[in-house]
Short mmCIF file of C-alpha atoms in Angstrom, two decimals:
data_model
loop_
_atom_site.label_atom_id
_atom_site.label_comp_id
_atom_site.label_asym_id
_atom_site.label_seq_id
_atom_site.Cartn_x
_atom_site.Cartn_y
_atom_site.Cartn_z
CA MET H 469 79.91 56.85 -108.50
CA CYS H 470 77.16 57.57 -106.09
CA GLU H 471 77.08 53.95 -105.08
CA ASN H 472 80.89 53.88 -104.55
CA LYS H 473 80.73 57.09 -102.55
CA SER H 474 78.07 55.62 -100.29
CA LEU H 475 80.13 52.48 -99.73
CA ASN H 476 83.24 54.53 -98.84
CA GLN H 477 81.23 56.61 -96.38
CA ALA H 478 79.84 53.46 -94.70
CA ALA H 479 83.35 52.04 -94.35
CA ASN H 480 84.61 55.28 -92.80
CA ASN H 481 81.71 55.29 -90.34
CA ALA H 482 82.42 51.66 -89.35
CA ASP H 483 86.08 52.46 -88.75
CA GLN H 484 85.14 55.46 -86.64
CA ASN H 485 82.67 53.37 -84.61
CA LYS H 486 85.40 50.79 -84.00
CA ILE H 487 87.77 53.51 -82.85
CA ASP H 488 85.11 55.02 -80.58
CA LYS H 489 84.29 51.57 -79.15
CA ASP H 490 87.94 50.76 -78.52
CA ASP H 491 88.46 54.15 -76.87
CA SER H 492 85.47 53.58 -74.53
CA THR H 493 86.71 50.18 -73.12
CA GLU H 494 90.38 50.92 -72.76
CA LEU H 495 91.46 51.85 -69.18
CA THR H 496 94.52 53.72 -68.08
CA PRO H 497 97.02 52.04 -65.68
CA MET H 498 95.61 54.18 -62.83
CA GLN H 499 92.05 53.10 -63.65
CA ASN H 500 93.13 49.44 -63.71
CA LYS H 501 94.70 49.84 -60.28
CA ASP H 502 91.56 51.44 -58.86
CA GLN H 503 89.43 48.62 -60.30
CA GLU H 504 91.70 46.01 -58.67
CA ILE H 505 91.40 47.80 -55.33
CA ILE H 506 87.60 47.84 -55.61
CA GLU H 507 87.49 44.12 -56.40
CA LEU H 508 89.94 43.38 -53.58
CA LYS H 509 87.82 45.39 -51.14
CA LYS H 510 84.71 43.46 -52.22
CA SER H 511 86.51 40.16 -51.64
CA LEU H 512 87.79 41.35 -48.26
CA ASP H 513 84.31 42.49 -47.17
CA ARG H 514 82.85 39.15 -48.21
CA PHE H 515 85.64 37.30 -46.35
CA ILE H 516 84.98 39.33 -43.18
CA GLN H 517 81.23 38.65 -43.40
CA ILE H 518 81.76 34.89 -43.81
CA THR H 519 84.36 34.52 -41.06
CA SER H 520 82.36 36.61 -38.59
CA LYS H 521 79.38 34.24 -38.83
CA ILE H 522 81.01 30.80 -38.65
CA ASN H 523 82.16 29.15 -35.43
CA GLU H 524 85.81 29.30 -36.45
CA PHE H 525 88.56 31.88 -36.60
CA LEU H 526 91.71 32.11 -38.72
CA TRP H 527 95.07 33.38 -37.61
CA SER H 528 98.46 33.99 -39.16
CA VAL H 529 101.95 34.88 -37.94
CA ILE H 530 104.66 36.05 -40.38
CA TYR H 531 108.27 36.88 -39.51
CA VAL H 532 109.83 39.64 -41.63
CA ASP H 533 113.37 40.72 -40.71
CA GLY H 534 112.87 39.31 -37.23
CA ILE H 535 109.61 41.26 -36.70
CA GLU H 536 106.47 39.29 -35.88
CA ASP H 537 103.28 40.25 -37.72
CA VAL H 538 100.15 38.68 -36.14
CA PHE H 539 96.67 38.54 -37.69
CA TYR H 540 93.30 37.19 -36.34
CA THR H 541 89.88 37.19 -37.95
CA LEU H 542 87.14 38.99 -35.99
CA SER H 543 85.33 35.72 -35.14
CA LEU H 544 88.07 35.19 -32.55
CA GLU H 545 86.01 37.21 -30.07
CA LYS H 546 82.90 35.08 -30.69
CA ILE H 547 84.78 31.91 -29.68
CA THR H 548 87.14 33.15 -26.94
CA GLY H 549 85.50 36.33 -25.71
CA TYR H 550 88.72 38.27 -26.40
CA THR H 551 89.35 40.77 -29.22
CA PRO H 552 92.37 40.33 -31.55
CA GLU H 553 94.06 43.30 -29.83
CA GLU H 554 93.61 41.72 -26.37
CA LEU H 555 95.00 38.36 -27.50
CA LYS H 556 98.05 39.90 -29.20
CA LYS H 557 99.08 41.46 -25.90
CA MET H 558 98.93 38.14 -24.03
CA PRO H 559 102.13 36.12 -23.49
CA GLY H 560 102.34 33.21 -25.89
CA ARG H 561 99.45 34.66 -27.93
CA GLY H 562 96.81 33.14 -25.68
CA LEU H 563 98.48 29.89 -24.66
CA ASN H 564 97.72 30.86 -21.08
CA LEU H 565 93.99 30.44 -21.90
CA VAL H 566 94.46 26.71 -22.37
CA PHE H 567 92.71 24.69 -19.64
CA GLY H 568 95.02 23.60 -16.81
CA GLU H 569 95.51 19.89 -17.47
CA ASP H 570 95.57 20.42 -21.27
CA ALA H 571 98.19 23.22 -21.20
CA ALA H 572 101.25 21.03 -20.58
CA LEU H 573 100.27 18.58 -23.33
CA VAL H 574 99.66 21.38 -25.89
CA LYS H 575 102.95 23.11 -25.09
CA ASP H 576 104.86 19.83 -25.31
CA LYS H 577 103.33 18.93 -28.71
CA LEU H 578 103.99 22.42 -30.11
CA SER H 579 107.60 22.35 -28.89
CA GLN H 580 108.27 18.98 -30.56
CA PHE H 581 106.57 20.14 -33.76
CA GLU H 582 108.57 23.37 -34.00
CA LYS H 583 111.87 21.57 -33.43
CA ASP H 584 111.30 18.97 -36.16
CA PRO H 585 112.28 20.57 -39.53
CA ASN H 586 110.33 17.90 -41.44
CA GLN H 587 106.99 18.72 -39.85
CA LEU H 588 104.82 21.19 -41.75
CA SER H 589 101.42 20.69 -40.06
CA ILE H 590 99.88 19.70 -36.75
CA ASP H 591 96.37 19.20 -35.30
CA LEU H 592 95.57 19.93 -31.66
CA ILE H 593 92.43 19.37 -29.56
CA TYR H 594 92.23 21.11 -26.20
CA ARG H 595 90.08 23.22 -23.89
CA ILE H 596 90.35 26.90 -23.15
CA VAL H 597 88.64 29.12 -20.61
CA LYS H 598 86.70 31.93 -22.28
CA LYS H 599 86.73 35.47 -20.98
CA SER H 600 83.36 34.69 -19.36
CA GLY H 601 84.92 31.77 -17.46
CA GLU H 602 83.12 29.15 -19.58
CA PRO H 603 85.23 26.17 -20.75
CA VAL H 604 85.26 25.54 -24.52
CA TRP H 605 86.62 22.64 -26.57
CA LEU H 606 88.70 23.73 -29.59
CA LYS H 607 90.29 21.98 -32.54
CA GLU H 608 93.27 23.81 -34.06
CA SER H 609 94.95 22.95 -37.38
CA ILE H 610 98.31 24.68 -38.02
CA VAL H 611 100.45 24.72 -41.16
CA VAL H 612 103.89 26.36 -41.34
CA GLU H 613 106.48 27.51 -43.85
CA ARG H 614 110.16 26.94 -43.06
CA ASP H 615 113.37 28.34 -44.53
CA LYS H 616 116.15 26.14 -45.86
CA PHE H 617 117.45 25.67 -42.32
CA GLY H 618 114.10 24.38 -41.10
CA LYS H 619 113.30 27.51 -39.14
CA ILE H 620 109.64 28.51 -39.19
CA THR H 621 108.99 31.75 -41.08
CA ARG H 622 105.20 31.65 -41.16
CA TYR H 623 102.29 30.12 -39.23
CA ASP H 624 98.72 29.81 -40.54
CA GLY H 625 95.97 28.29 -38.44
CA ILE H 626 92.26 27.64 -38.25
CA VAL H 627 90.55 27.15 -34.86
CA SER H 628 87.07 25.56 -34.54
CA ASP H 629 84.73 25.41 -31.56
CA ILE H 630 83.93 21.69 -31.17
CA SER H 631 82.17 21.89 -27.79
CA GLU H 632 78.89 20.51 -29.16
CA ILE H 633 80.70 17.68 -30.93
CA LYS H 634 82.52 16.79 -27.68
CA LYS H 635 79.20 16.74 -25.81
CA ILE H 636 77.80 14.30 -28.36
CA GLU H 637 80.98 12.19 -28.17
CA ASP H 638 80.81 12.11 -24.36
CA ALA H 639 77.12 11.15 -24.47
CA LEU H 640 77.86 8.36 -26.96
CA LYS H 641 80.78 7.14 -24.83
CA LYS H 642 78.61 7.05 -21.71
CA SER H 643 75.89 5.26 -23.64
CA GLU H 644 78.40 2.74 -24.97
CA ASP H 645 79.86 2.15 -21.49
CA SER H 646 76.34 1.77 -20.09
CA LEU H 647 75.42 -0.77 -22.77
CA VAL H 648 78.62 -2.74 -22.21
CA GLN H 649 77.98 -2.77 -18.46
CA SER H 650 74.35 -3.70 -19.03
CA ASN H 651 75.35 -6.65 -21.22
CA LYS H 652 77.84 -7.84 -18.62
CA SER H 653 75.20 -7.53 -15.91
CA LYS H 654 72.66 -9.44 -17.99
CA ASP H 655 75.21 -12.20 -18.65
CA ARG H 656 75.84 -12.53 -14.90
CA PHE H 657 72.10 -12.40 -14.23
CA ILE H 658 71.34 -15.15 -16.77
CA SER H 659 74.09 -17.28 -15.25
CA ILE H 660 72.60 -16.88 -11.76
CA ILE H 661 69.00 -17.41 -12.87
CA SER H 662 69.75 -20.45 -15.03
CA HIS H 663 71.31 -22.06 -11.94
CA ASP H 664 68.35 -21.09 -9.72
CA LEU H 665 65.81 -22.34 -12.23
CA ARG H 666 67.47 -25.78 -12.44
CA ALA H 667 68.51 -26.31 -8.82
CA PRO H 668 65.10 -27.03 -7.18
CA PHE H 669 64.21 -29.66 -9.76
CA THR H 670 66.73 -32.01 -8.18
CA SER H 671 64.61 -32.07 -5.01
CA ILE H 672 61.28 -31.99 -6.84
CA LEU H 673 62.15 -34.85 -9.19
CA GLY H 674 63.99 -36.81 -6.51
CA PHE H 675 61.16 -36.78 -3.98
CA ALA H 676 58.56 -37.36 -6.72
CA GLU H 677 60.49 -40.45 -7.85
CA ILE H 678 60.57 -41.81 -4.28
CA LEU H 679 56.82 -41.27 -3.90
CA LEU H 680 56.17 -43.05 -7.18
CA ASN H 681 58.46 -46.04 -6.62
CA GLU H 682 58.31 -46.73 -2.89
CA SER H 683 54.88 -47.95 -1.89
CA ASP H 684 55.75 -48.76 1.73
CA LEU H 685 56.40 -45.14 2.79
CA SER H 686 54.70 -44.02 5.98
CA ALA H 687 52.05 -41.29 5.90
CA ASN H 688 54.44 -38.89 7.71
CA ASP H 689 57.21 -39.49 5.15
CA LYS H 690 54.81 -38.93 2.26
CA ARG H 691 53.57 -35.70 3.82
CA GLU H 692 57.14 -34.50 4.44
CA TYR H 693 58.21 -35.25 0.83
CA LEU H 694 55.10 -33.61 -0.58
CA ASN H 695 55.83 -30.51 1.53
CA TYR H 696 59.34 -30.35 0.04
CA ILE H 697 57.87 -30.58 -3.46
CA TYR H 698 55.16 -28.00 -2.69
CA GLU H 699 57.55 -25.45 -1.13
CA SER H 700 60.07 -25.81 -3.96
CA SER H 701 57.32 -25.43 -6.55
CA GLN H 702 55.91 -22.35 -4.80
CA ASN H 703 59.37 -20.79 -4.68
CA GLN H 704 59.95 -21.52 -8.37
CA LEU H 705 56.57 -20.07 -9.32
CA GLN H 706 57.38 -16.87 -7.42
CA LEU H 707 60.77 -16.67 -9.13
CA VAL H 708 59.18 -17.07 -12.58
CA ASN H 709 56.52 -14.46 -11.75
CA TYR H 710 59.19 -12.00 -10.58
CA LEU H 711 61.18 -12.58 -13.77
CA LEU H 712 58.13 -12.00 -15.94
CA ASP H 713 57.14 -8.83 -14.06
CA TYR H 714 60.70 -7.50 -14.16
CA SER H 715 60.98 -8.27 -17.87
CA ARG H 716 57.67 -6.54 -18.64
CA LEU H 717 58.69 -3.43 -16.71
CA GLN H 718 62.12 -3.32 -18.35
CA THR H 719 60.74 -3.66 -21.88
CA GLY H 720 57.80 -1.31 -21.35
CA ARG H 721 55.20 -4.03 -21.93
CA THR H 722 53.69 -3.26 -18.53
CA LYS H 723 52.15 0.20 -18.65
CA LEU H 724 51.28 2.02 -15.48
CA GLU H 725 47.55 2.36 -14.93
CA LEU H 726 47.57 5.27 -12.52
CA GLN H 727 44.73 5.63 -10.07
CA ARG H 728 43.94 7.65 -6.97
CA ILE H 729 44.57 5.28 -4.05
CA LYS H 730 43.92 5.84 -0.37
CA ALA H 731 47.25 5.12 1.36
CA LYS H 732 45.58 3.75 4.50
CA THR H 733 43.53 1.26 2.46
CA LEU H 734 46.64 0.13 0.60
CA VAL H 735 48.56 -0.48 3.83
CA TYR H 736 45.71 -2.39 5.47
CA SER H 737 45.26 -4.54 2.37
CA CYS H 738 48.96 -5.53 2.29
CA VAL H 739 49.09 -6.19 6.05
CA SER H 740 45.90 -8.28 5.86
CA ALA H 741 47.40 -10.48 3.13
CA LEU H 742 50.40 -11.26 5.36
CA THR H 743 48.67 -11.52 8.74
CA GLY H 744 48.88 -15.33 8.72
CA ASN H 745 52.67 -15.24 8.16
CA ALA H 746 53.08 -12.74 11.00
CA MET H 747 50.87 -14.70 13.39
CA ARG H 748 52.85 -17.90 12.82
CA LYS H 749 55.94 -16.06 14.11
CA ASP H 750 54.07 -14.12 16.79
CA ILE H 751 55.10 -10.85 15.09
CA THR H 752 53.09 -7.69 15.70
CA ILE H 753 52.59 -5.34 12.73
CA LYS H 754 51.97 -1.72 13.76
CA THR H 755 50.56 0.70 11.19
CA PHE H 756 50.38 4.46 10.95
CA ALA H 757 48.57 5.83 7.88
CA PRO H 758 46.48 9.03 8.05
CA ALA H 759 43.08 8.68 6.38
CA ASP H 760 43.46 11.84 4.29
CA ILE H 761 46.59 10.80 2.37
CA HIS H 762 46.12 9.59 -1.21
CA ILE H 763 48.69 8.52 -3.76
CA GLN H 764 48.69 8.37 -7.55
CA ALA H 765 49.93 4.93 -8.56
CA ASP H 766 49.28 1.64 -10.32
CA GLU H 767 47.38 -0.26 -7.61
CA ARG H 768 48.56 -3.74 -8.61
CA LEU H 769 52.23 -2.81 -8.87
CA ILE H 770 52.41 -0.62 -5.76
CA THR H 771 50.62 -3.36 -3.76
CA GLN H 772 53.21 -5.83 -5.00
CA ALA H 773 56.06 -3.52 -3.93
CA LEU H 774 54.73 -2.87 -0.42
CA THR H 775 53.75 -6.53 0.10
CA ASN H 776 57.26 -7.60 -0.88
CA LEU H 777 58.87 -5.24 1.64
CA LEU H 778 56.49 -6.43 4.37
CA SER H 779 57.09 -10.07 3.48
CA ASN H 780 60.85 -9.55 3.77
CA ALA H 781 60.43 -7.79 7.12
CA ILE H 782 58.45 -10.79 8.47
CA LYS H 783 60.91 -13.24 6.97
CA PHE H 784 63.95 -11.70 8.68
CA THR H 785 62.36 -10.78 12.03
CA GLU H 786 62.65 -13.05 15.07
CA GLU H 787 59.56 -14.44 16.80
CA GLY H 788 57.84 -12.15 19.28
CA LYS H 789 59.17 -8.91 17.79
CA SER H 790 57.39 -6.18 15.83
CA ILE H 791 57.27 -4.45 12.46
CA GLU H 792 56.15 -0.87 11.76
CA VAL H 793 54.56 0.41 8.56
CA SER H 794 54.06 4.16 8.31
CA VAL H 795 52.90 6.65 5.70
CA ASN H 796 53.45 10.38 5.81
CA VAL H 797 53.97 13.45 3.64
CA PHE H 798 57.61 13.51 2.49
CA LYS H 799 57.56 16.89 0.75
CA LYS H 800 55.13 18.79 -1.45
CA GLY H 801 53.65 16.39 -3.97
CA TRP H 802 55.31 13.26 -2.53
CA ILE H 803 54.26 10.64 0.02
CA GLU H 804 56.76 8.48 1.94
CA PHE H 805 56.19 4.85 2.95
CA VAL H 806 58.44 3.28 5.60
CA VAL H 807 58.68 -0.41 6.53
CA LYS H 808 60.78 -0.90 9.68
CA ASP H 809 61.66 -4.22 11.30
CA GLU H 810 63.67 -5.55 14.26
CA GLY H 811 65.22 -8.30 12.18
CA LEU H 812 68.63 -9.62 11.17
CA GLY H 813 69.77 -6.48 9.33
CA ILE H 814 72.02 -6.31 6.28
CA SER H 815 75.80 -6.66 6.29
CA GLU H 816 78.00 -3.90 4.86
CA ALA H 817 79.20 -6.32 2.17
CA ASN H 818 75.64 -6.97 0.96
CA LYS H 819 74.31 -3.41 1.09
CA PRO H 820 75.62 -2.39 -2.37
CA LYS H 821 74.10 -5.57 -3.88
CA ILE H 822 70.59 -5.19 -2.48
CA PHE H 823 68.98 -3.63 -5.58
CA GLN H 824 71.36 -5.07 -8.21
CA PHE H 825 69.62 -7.61 -10.43
CA ASP H 826 72.99 -9.19 -11.37
CA GLN H 827 74.06 -9.50 -7.71
CA LYS H 828 71.36 -11.83 -6.44
CA ILE H 829 71.29 -12.25 -2.65
CA SER H 830 69.14 -15.01 -1.22
CA THR H 831 69.28 -15.33 2.56
CA GLU H 832 67.18 -17.70 4.62
CA GLY H 833 64.71 -16.18 7.05
CA THR H 834 64.79 -16.62 10.84
CA LYS H 835 62.77 -19.85 10.48
CA GLY H 836 64.49 -21.10 7.33
CA GLU H 837 62.12 -19.29 4.92
CA LYS H 838 63.33 -19.37 1.34
CA GLY H 839 63.39 -16.44 -1.09
CA THR H 840 64.10 -15.75 -4.75
CA GLY H 841 66.60 -12.96 -4.14
CA LEU H 842 64.85 -10.87 -6.80
CA GLY H 843 62.10 -9.25 -4.74
CA LEU H 844 63.93 -6.04 -3.89
CA THR H 845 65.16 -5.65 -7.47
CA LEU H 846 61.55 -5.76 -8.63
CA VAL H 847 60.46 -3.34 -5.88
CA LYS H 848 63.08 -0.82 -6.99
CA GLU H 849 61.97 -1.16 -10.62
CA ILE H 850 58.33 -0.57 -9.66
CA ILE H 851 59.12 2.52 -7.55
CA GLU H 852 61.35 4.03 -10.23
CA LYS H 853 58.68 3.44 -12.89
CA HIS H 854 56.49 5.66 -10.70
CA ASN H 855 59.31 8.28 -10.71
CA GLY H 856 59.79 7.68 -6.98
CA ASP H 857 62.92 6.95 -4.93
CA ILE H 858 63.76 4.01 -2.69
CA TRP H 859 66.48 3.73 -0.04
CA PHE H 860 67.17 1.88 3.19
CA TYR H 861 69.00 2.01 6.53
CA SER H 862 70.24 -1.18 8.12
CA GLU H 863 72.66 -2.49 10.71
CA LEU H 864 73.59 -6.13 11.05
CA GLY H 865 71.71 -7.56 14.03
CA ASN H 866 69.64 -4.40 14.56
CA GLY H 867 67.03 -4.56 11.83
CA SER H 868 66.32 -2.57 8.67
CA GLU H 869 64.00 0.14 7.48
CA PHE H 870 63.09 0.64 3.85
CA HIS H 871 61.75 3.97 2.55
CA PHE H 872 60.14 4.78 -0.78
CA THR H 873 58.29 7.78 -2.21
CA ILE H 874 55.25 7.92 -4.50
CA SER H 875 53.44 10.89 -6.06
CA GLU H 876 50.69 12.39 -3.97
CA ALA H 877 47.22 12.43 -5.53
CA THR H 878 45.93 15.97 -5.44
CA ASN H 879 42.46 16.76 -4.10
CA THR H 880 40.79 17.81 -7.34
CA ILE H 881 37.23 17.81 -8.65
CA ILE H 882 36.50 18.21 -12.35
CA LEU H 883 33.20 20.05 -12.84
CA VAL H 884 31.76 19.67 -16.36
CA GLU H 885 28.88 22.10 -16.90
CA ASP H 886 27.89 24.33 -19.82
CA GLU H 887 25.42 26.55 -17.92
CA ASN H 888 27.17 29.33 -16.03
CA ALA H 889 24.56 29.62 -13.24
CA SER H 890 24.68 25.87 -12.50
CA MET H 891 28.46 25.90 -12.58
CA ILE H 892 28.58 28.69 -9.98
CA LEU H 893 26.13 26.79 -7.74
CA TRP H 894 27.98 23.44 -7.85
CA LYS H 895 31.34 25.12 -7.38
CA LYS H 896 30.05 27.03 -4.33
CA LEU H 897 28.70 23.82 -2.76
CA ILE H 898 31.95 21.95 -3.40
CA ASN H 899 34.06 24.76 -1.91
CA ARG H 900 31.83 24.92 1.16
CA ASN H 901 31.97 21.17 1.86
CA LEU H 902 35.49 20.41 0.62
CA PRO H 903 37.54 23.57 1.21
CA ASN H 904 40.84 21.73 0.64
CA PHE H 905 39.83 20.60 -2.85
CA GLU H 906 40.67 22.38 -6.08
CA VAL H 907 37.77 22.71 -8.51
CA ILE H 908 38.67 22.67 -12.20
CA THR H 909 35.85 23.59 -14.57
CA ALA H 910 35.18 22.47 -18.14
CA SER H 911 32.34 23.69 -20.36
CA ASN H 912 32.14 20.48 -22.43
CA GLY H 913 33.27 16.86 -22.53
CA TYR H 914 36.19 17.38 -24.90
CA GLU H 915 37.70 19.97 -22.60
CA ALA H 916 37.18 17.63 -19.59
CA ILE H 917 38.98 14.74 -21.33
CA GLY H 918 42.01 16.95 -21.96
CA ILE H 919 42.14 17.92 -18.27
CA ILE H 920 41.70 14.35 -16.97
CA GLN H 921 44.48 13.03 -19.21
CA LYS H 922 46.90 15.41 -17.47
CA GLN H 923 45.58 15.15 -13.93
CA ILE H 924 43.69 12.33 -12.22
CA PRO H 925 40.82 13.93 -10.26
CA THR H 926 39.20 12.72 -7.04
CA ILE H 927 35.67 13.08 -8.45
CA VAL H 928 34.07 14.07 -11.75
CA VAL H 929 30.79 16.00 -11.56
CA THR H 930 29.11 16.28 -14.96
CA ASP H 931 25.82 17.33 -16.44
CA HIS H 932 24.27 14.68 -18.67
CA GLN H 933 23.05 17.05 -21.40
CA MET H 934 25.90 19.12 -22.83
CA PRO H 935 26.80 20.42 -26.29
CA LEU H 936 29.13 18.32 -28.47
CA MET H 937 29.26 15.37 -26.07
CA ASN H 938 26.77 14.20 -23.44
CA GLY H 939 27.70 12.51 -20.15
CA ILE H 940 27.44 8.96 -21.50
CA GLN H 941 29.72 9.81 -24.42
CA LEU H 942 32.19 11.46 -22.03
CA ILE H 943 32.46 8.39 -19.76
CA THR H 944 32.59 6.05 -22.77
CA SER H 945 35.47 8.04 -24.23
CA LEU H 946 37.34 7.98 -20.91
CA ARG H 947 36.84 4.21 -20.66
CA LYS H 948 38.31 3.73 -24.15
CA LYS H 949 41.40 5.66 -23.16
CA ASP H 950 41.70 3.82 -19.82
CA GLU H 951 39.92 0.49 -19.33
CA ASN H 952 40.52 0.75 -15.57
CA PHE H 953 38.99 4.20 -15.25
CA ARG H 954 37.71 4.12 -11.64
CA ILE H 955 37.21 7.79 -10.83
CA PRO H 956 33.85 8.33 -9.05
CA VAL H 957 31.38 10.21 -11.26
CA ILE H 958 28.31 12.18 -10.22
CA VAL H 959 25.90 12.68 -13.13
CA ILE H 960 23.28 15.44 -12.96
CA SER H 961 20.43 14.88 -15.41
CA GLY H 962 17.46 16.92 -16.59
CA VAL H 963 15.85 13.90 -18.27
CA GLU H 964 14.19 10.94 -16.59
CA ILE H 965 16.83 8.88 -14.78
CA GLU H 966 15.31 5.56 -15.88
CA GLU H 967 15.95 6.44 -19.53
CA ILE H 968 19.71 6.70 -19.03
CA LYS H 969 20.34 4.78 -15.80
CA GLU H 970 21.08 1.42 -17.44
CA LYS H 971 23.65 2.94 -19.82
CA TYR H 972 25.47 4.68 -16.97
CA LEU H 973 25.40 1.53 -14.81
CA LYS H 974 27.11 -0.42 -17.61
CA LEU H 975 29.84 2.22 -17.54
CA GLY H 976 30.23 1.85 -13.77
CA VAL H 977 28.48 5.10 -12.84
CA GLU H 978 26.04 4.61 -9.98
CA THR H 979 25.38 8.18 -8.80
CA ILE H 980 22.81 9.89 -11.05
CA LEU H 981 20.91 12.84 -9.63
CA SER H 982 17.76 14.20 -11.23
CA LYS H 983 17.05 17.92 -11.60
CA PRO H 984 16.01 19.77 -9.53
CA VAL H 985 18.77 18.32 -7.40
CA ASP H 986 18.34 17.80 -3.66
CA LEU H 987 21.31 19.92 -2.49
CA LYS H 988 21.59 18.08 0.83
CA GLN H 989 21.79 14.76 -0.99
CA PHE H 990 24.40 16.18 -3.39
CA GLN H 991 26.58 17.33 -0.47
CA GLU H 992 26.29 13.98 1.33
CA ILE H 993 27.34 12.06 -1.79
CA LEU H 994 30.19 14.51 -2.38
CA LEU H 995 31.59 14.01 1.14
CA LYS H 996 31.22 10.23 0.90
CA LEU H 997 33.10 9.99 -2.41
CA ALA H 998 35.83 12.41 -1.29
CA ASN H 999 36.66 10.21 1.69
#
């Protein structure tokens, strides 16, 4: 009995627990409604958060009993600059924002779409003008609902800002067009060059065959034929050299080895190389190049460019006339070279072709001098590799003048010294003797290397004994980074010069001063190297 009573009690308790549990989870209709509203509000909040962050906005238009109900997500303002309230008040719900030349096309497409009862969606790409005045590319996808008569009863749309995508597309299109044009130009160029490479061999082989087979030729005839062969061979060699140089520059195989070059020295060197050509035509070459102007350039390439311009000037100038070569400051940081002649000039038809490698122009000089037609193309490539500009003025029958700009080499001295007192002394002496020079200080070799890699100095003044890296290690490191390192170096040493002299001489450093330094000697060397 006791056992049965206990079992009955347990069953009653279980039933009661079940009733209690059922009562605790059951909601009234009002509670269910409230719960749905809470969940709906959560979903709406999440929707608003998502749509406010993305670069798109949604919109909807519903017609109920002839009344238009318009809705925009808040991200509308992020894309257009206008709030939903502002856009609703505009005629055509913002169609007037569409960019001028796109507006007619958009309106026409929308009109055709709305009239066709079978169309339920449309995609549009167009530009609008934001409230700020900035143009923006948009992509709009619209879907509609129609009644049984085909009349639209609802619009839903999503609008995306595709400005960045359009920029990428435009860049790719320009790149594609450029590559297509480049390939066409190269095809024309190869066609021209293949003809020019073959043509002279007719003369070379023809005259060589005559010389080999006809033993009774006079000495004058032999000399004349050999001259033809020599001139043709020289011209072909120059053409091949130009092609190789142009190819190396185009492919990046020729790297600029920038140096500080005295403009006056460069001009005199180029003029000297062509003095014989000028004398044979009784042409006077006048030069104007201030001694204090220096440029930062690859000496071999810039010499080639200036020599080519001078050679052309001589080639196209009549006997007894003159050529002018001048150098001057163009603007801050840039030096201008000008080569002016009194020659034949360039026709209007040929002016656009002058620098085009696929539009080869080869005109004989005033005494029948031959040319490759590629010289100016190579000059332009050299100047542009130096980040300079080249242009010309010419009038047929009244000569030409070619201008180009090259970076100016700044007057800078790198002073490498770890002792503060010595640094102050050397800096004071430099400022006194070279007031137009900037002095940049470095407390060790590593710091100096970093500076020199960014800016080519006029002179490096360094102590031999420094922490981390001594003078020999500094110059050795600079040589490894640039085999043609030609910057003058003054080494100041506290140890016996003979112990280190040979090592410095192998590195190309000839000026080694022993402590205590003769200040007068230091100043004299400084002035000599600066000029």
